[in-house]
PDB file of C-alpha atoms in Angstrom:
ATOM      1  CA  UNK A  24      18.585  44.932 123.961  1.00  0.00           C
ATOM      2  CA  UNK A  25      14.513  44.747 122.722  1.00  0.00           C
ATOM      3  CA  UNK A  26      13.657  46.930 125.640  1.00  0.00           C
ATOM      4  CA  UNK A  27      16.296  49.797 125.144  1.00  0.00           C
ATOM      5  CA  UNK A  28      15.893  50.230 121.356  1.00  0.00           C
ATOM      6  CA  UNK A  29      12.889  51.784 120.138  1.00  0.00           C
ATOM      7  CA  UNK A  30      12.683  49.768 116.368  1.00  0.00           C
ATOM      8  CA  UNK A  31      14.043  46.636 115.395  1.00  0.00           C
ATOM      9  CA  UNK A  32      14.134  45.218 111.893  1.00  0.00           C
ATOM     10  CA  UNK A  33      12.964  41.957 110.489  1.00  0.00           C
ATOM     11  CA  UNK A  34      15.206  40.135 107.749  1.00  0.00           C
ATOM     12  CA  UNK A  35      14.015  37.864 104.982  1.00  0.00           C
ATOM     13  CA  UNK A  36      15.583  34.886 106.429  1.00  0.00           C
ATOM     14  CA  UNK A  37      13.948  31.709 107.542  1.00  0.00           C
ATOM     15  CA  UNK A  38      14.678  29.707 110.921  1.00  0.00           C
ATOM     16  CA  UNK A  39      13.031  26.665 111.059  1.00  0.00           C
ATOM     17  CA  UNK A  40      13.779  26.421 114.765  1.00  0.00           C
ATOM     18  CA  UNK A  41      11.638  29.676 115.207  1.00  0.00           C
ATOM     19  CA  UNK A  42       9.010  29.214 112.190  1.00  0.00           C
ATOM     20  CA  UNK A  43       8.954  25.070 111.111  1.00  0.00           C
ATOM     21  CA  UNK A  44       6.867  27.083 108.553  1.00  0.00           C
ATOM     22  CA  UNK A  45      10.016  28.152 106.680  1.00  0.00           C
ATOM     23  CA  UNK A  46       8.294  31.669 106.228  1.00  0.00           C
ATOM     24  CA  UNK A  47      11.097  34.913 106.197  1.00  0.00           C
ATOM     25  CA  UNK A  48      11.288  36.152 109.409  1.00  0.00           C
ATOM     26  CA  UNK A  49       9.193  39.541 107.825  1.00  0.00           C
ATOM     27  CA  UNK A  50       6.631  37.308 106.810  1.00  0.00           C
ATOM     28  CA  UNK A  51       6.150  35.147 109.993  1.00  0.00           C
ATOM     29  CA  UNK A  52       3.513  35.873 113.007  1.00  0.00           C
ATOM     30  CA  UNK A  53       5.693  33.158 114.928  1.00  0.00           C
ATOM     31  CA  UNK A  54       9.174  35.451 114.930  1.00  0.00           C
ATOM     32  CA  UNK A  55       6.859  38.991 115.907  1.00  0.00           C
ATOM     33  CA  UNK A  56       5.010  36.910 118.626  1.00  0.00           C
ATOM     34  CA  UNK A  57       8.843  35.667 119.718  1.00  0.00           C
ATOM     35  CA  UNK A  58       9.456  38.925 119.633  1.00  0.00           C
ATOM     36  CA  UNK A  59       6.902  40.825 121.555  1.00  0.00           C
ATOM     37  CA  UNK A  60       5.444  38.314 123.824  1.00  0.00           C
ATOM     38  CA  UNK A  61       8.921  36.454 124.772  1.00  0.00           C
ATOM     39  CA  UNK A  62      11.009  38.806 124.144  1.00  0.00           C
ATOM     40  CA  UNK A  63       8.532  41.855 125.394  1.00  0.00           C
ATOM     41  CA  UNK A  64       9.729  43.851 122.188  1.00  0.00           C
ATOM     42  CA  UNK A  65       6.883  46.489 121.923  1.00  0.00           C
ATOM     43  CA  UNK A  66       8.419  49.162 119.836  1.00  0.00           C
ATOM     44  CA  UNK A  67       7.981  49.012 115.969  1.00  0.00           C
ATOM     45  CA  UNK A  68       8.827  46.598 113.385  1.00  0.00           C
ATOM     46  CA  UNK A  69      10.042  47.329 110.417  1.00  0.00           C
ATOM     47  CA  UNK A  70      10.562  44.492 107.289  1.00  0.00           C
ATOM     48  CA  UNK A  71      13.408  44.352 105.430  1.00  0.00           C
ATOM     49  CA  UNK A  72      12.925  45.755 101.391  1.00  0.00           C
ATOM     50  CA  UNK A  73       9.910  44.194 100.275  1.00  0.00           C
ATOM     51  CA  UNK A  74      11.320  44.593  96.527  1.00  0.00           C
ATOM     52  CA  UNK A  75      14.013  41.180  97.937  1.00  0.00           C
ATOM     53  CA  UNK A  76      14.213  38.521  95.799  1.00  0.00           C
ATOM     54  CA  UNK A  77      13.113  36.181  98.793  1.00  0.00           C
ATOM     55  CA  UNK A  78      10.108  38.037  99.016  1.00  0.00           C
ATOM     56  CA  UNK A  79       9.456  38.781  95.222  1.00  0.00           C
ATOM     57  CA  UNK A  80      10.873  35.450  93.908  1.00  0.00           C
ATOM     58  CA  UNK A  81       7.734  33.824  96.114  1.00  0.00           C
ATOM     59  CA  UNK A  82       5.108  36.249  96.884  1.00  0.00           C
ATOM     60  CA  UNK A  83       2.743  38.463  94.878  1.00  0.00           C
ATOM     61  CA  UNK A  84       2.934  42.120  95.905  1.00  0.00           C
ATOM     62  CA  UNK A  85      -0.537  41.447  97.399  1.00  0.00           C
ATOM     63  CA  UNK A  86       0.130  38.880  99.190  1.00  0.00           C
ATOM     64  CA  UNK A  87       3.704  40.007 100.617  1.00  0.00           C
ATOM     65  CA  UNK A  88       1.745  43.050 101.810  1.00  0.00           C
ATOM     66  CA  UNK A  89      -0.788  40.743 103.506  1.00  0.00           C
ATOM     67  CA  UNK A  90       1.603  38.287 104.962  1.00  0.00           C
ATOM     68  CA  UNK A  91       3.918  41.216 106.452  1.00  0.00           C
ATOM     69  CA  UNK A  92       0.810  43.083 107.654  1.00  0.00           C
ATOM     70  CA  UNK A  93      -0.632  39.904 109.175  1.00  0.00           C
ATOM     71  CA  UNK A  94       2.554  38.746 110.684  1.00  0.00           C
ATOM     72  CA  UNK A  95       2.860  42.381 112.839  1.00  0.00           C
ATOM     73  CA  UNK A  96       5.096  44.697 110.527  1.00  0.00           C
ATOM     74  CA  UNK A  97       3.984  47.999 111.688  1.00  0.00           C
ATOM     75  CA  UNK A  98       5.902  49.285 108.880  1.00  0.00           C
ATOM     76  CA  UNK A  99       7.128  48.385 104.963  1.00  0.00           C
ATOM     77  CA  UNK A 100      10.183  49.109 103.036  1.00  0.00           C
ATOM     78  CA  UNK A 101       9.602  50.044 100.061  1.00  0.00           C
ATOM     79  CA  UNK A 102      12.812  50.224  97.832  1.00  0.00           C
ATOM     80  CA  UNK A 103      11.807  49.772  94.579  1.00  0.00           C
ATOM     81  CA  UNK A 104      14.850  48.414  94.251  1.00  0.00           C
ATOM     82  CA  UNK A 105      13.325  45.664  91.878  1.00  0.00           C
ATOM     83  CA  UNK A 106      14.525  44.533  88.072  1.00  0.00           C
ATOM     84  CA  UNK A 107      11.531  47.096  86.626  1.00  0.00           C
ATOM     85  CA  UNK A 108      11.058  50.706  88.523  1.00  0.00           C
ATOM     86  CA  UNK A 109       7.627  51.460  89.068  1.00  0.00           C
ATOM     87  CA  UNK A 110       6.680  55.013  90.341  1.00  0.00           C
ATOM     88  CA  UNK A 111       3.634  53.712  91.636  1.00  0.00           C
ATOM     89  CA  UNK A 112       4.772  51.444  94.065  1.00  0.00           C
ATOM     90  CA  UNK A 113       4.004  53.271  97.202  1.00  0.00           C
ATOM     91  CA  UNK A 114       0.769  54.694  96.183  1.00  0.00           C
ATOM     92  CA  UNK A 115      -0.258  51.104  94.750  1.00  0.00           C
ATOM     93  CA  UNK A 116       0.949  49.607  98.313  1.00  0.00           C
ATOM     94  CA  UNK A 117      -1.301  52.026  99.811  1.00  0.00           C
ATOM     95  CA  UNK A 118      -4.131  51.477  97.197  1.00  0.00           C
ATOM     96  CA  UNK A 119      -3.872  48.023  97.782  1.00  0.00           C
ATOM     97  CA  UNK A 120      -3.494  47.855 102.013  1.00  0.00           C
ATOM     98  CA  UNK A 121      -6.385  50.475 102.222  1.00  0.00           C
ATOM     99  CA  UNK A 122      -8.497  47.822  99.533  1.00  0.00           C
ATOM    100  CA  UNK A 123      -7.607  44.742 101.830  1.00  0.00           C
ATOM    101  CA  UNK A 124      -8.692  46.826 104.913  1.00  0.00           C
ATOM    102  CA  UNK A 125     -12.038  47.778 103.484  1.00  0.00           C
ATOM    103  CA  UNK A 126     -12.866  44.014 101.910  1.00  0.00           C
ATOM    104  CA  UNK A 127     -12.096  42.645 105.474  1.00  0.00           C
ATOM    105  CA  UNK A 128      -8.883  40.621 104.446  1.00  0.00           C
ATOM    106  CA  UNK A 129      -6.995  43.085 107.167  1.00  0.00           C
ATOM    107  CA  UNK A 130      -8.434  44.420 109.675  1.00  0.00           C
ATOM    108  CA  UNK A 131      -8.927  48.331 110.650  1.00  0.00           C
ATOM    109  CA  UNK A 132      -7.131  47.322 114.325  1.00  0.00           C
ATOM    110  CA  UNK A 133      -3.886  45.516 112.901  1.00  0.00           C
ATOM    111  CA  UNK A 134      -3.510  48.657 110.816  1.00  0.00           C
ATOM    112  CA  UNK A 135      -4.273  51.049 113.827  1.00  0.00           C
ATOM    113  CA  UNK A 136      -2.412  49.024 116.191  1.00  0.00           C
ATOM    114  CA  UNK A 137       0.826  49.958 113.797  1.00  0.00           C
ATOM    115  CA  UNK A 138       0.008  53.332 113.635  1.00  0.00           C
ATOM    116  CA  UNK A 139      -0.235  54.055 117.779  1.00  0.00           C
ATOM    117  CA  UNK A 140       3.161  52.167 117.522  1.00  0.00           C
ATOM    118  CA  UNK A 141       4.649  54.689 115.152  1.00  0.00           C
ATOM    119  CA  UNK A 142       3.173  57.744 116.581  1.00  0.00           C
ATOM    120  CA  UNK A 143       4.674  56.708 119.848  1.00  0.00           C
ATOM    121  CA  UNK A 144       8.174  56.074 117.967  1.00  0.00           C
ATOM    122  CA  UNK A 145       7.758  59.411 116.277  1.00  0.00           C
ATOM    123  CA  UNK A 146       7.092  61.096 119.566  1.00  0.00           C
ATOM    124  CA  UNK A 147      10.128  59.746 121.397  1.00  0.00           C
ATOM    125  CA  UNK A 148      12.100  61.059 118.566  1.00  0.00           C
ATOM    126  CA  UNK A 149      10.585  64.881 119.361  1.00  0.00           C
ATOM    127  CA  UNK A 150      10.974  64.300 122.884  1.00  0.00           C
ATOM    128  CA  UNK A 151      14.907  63.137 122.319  1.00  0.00           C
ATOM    129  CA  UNK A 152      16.268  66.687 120.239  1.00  0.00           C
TER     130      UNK A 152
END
């Protein structure tokens, strides 16, 4: 199935037979490299709502964002679908990515590596209507 469809989606639930971590799937570099290097996934990957209780319950915004990036999300939901709305979140998820980027904590690749990924969804897409 990882080789016909062109984005899969990562869930917020933890397999300690895939991650002995115990990190959500969306957080953990072990389930994307089980995905792309055993599985030869190489579309995009998208996280589950990063406004989850799994993720917000036991992550800073920060350091969801990092952990997500980091593990091989190529992209974030953002549902805002937290206790508070805040019309900021996707500017201060950008604000904040573009501030890790530029201090070093992520690097320019990981975020360009995404992006080639999503063009290349995004074109498949045109090609398909």
């Amino acid at each position: 199935l990882v080789k016909t469809v062109p984005m899969v989606m990562t869930a917020h639930v933890i397999n300690r037979q895939l991650d002995p971590d115990g990190l959500p799937a969306s957080l953990s570099p072990r389930i994307t490299a089980y995905l792309r290097d055993t599985l030869g996934f190489q579309g995009v990957i998208v996280t589950d709502d990063m406004a989850m209780g799994a993720i917000v319950n036991e992550y800073s915004f920060e350091t969801a964002l990092r952990m997500a990036i980091e593990a091989g999300a190529d992209l974030l939901c953002l549902s805002n679908n937290g206790g508070t709305y805040n019309s900021e979140l996707v500017p201060q998820a950008v604000r904040t990515i573009k501030r890790m980027v530029a201090d070093g904590t992520v690097s320019a690749e990981r975020i360009h590596a995404s992006a080639e990924r999503v063009r290349a969804l995004k074109a498949g897409v045109r090609k398909s209507r």
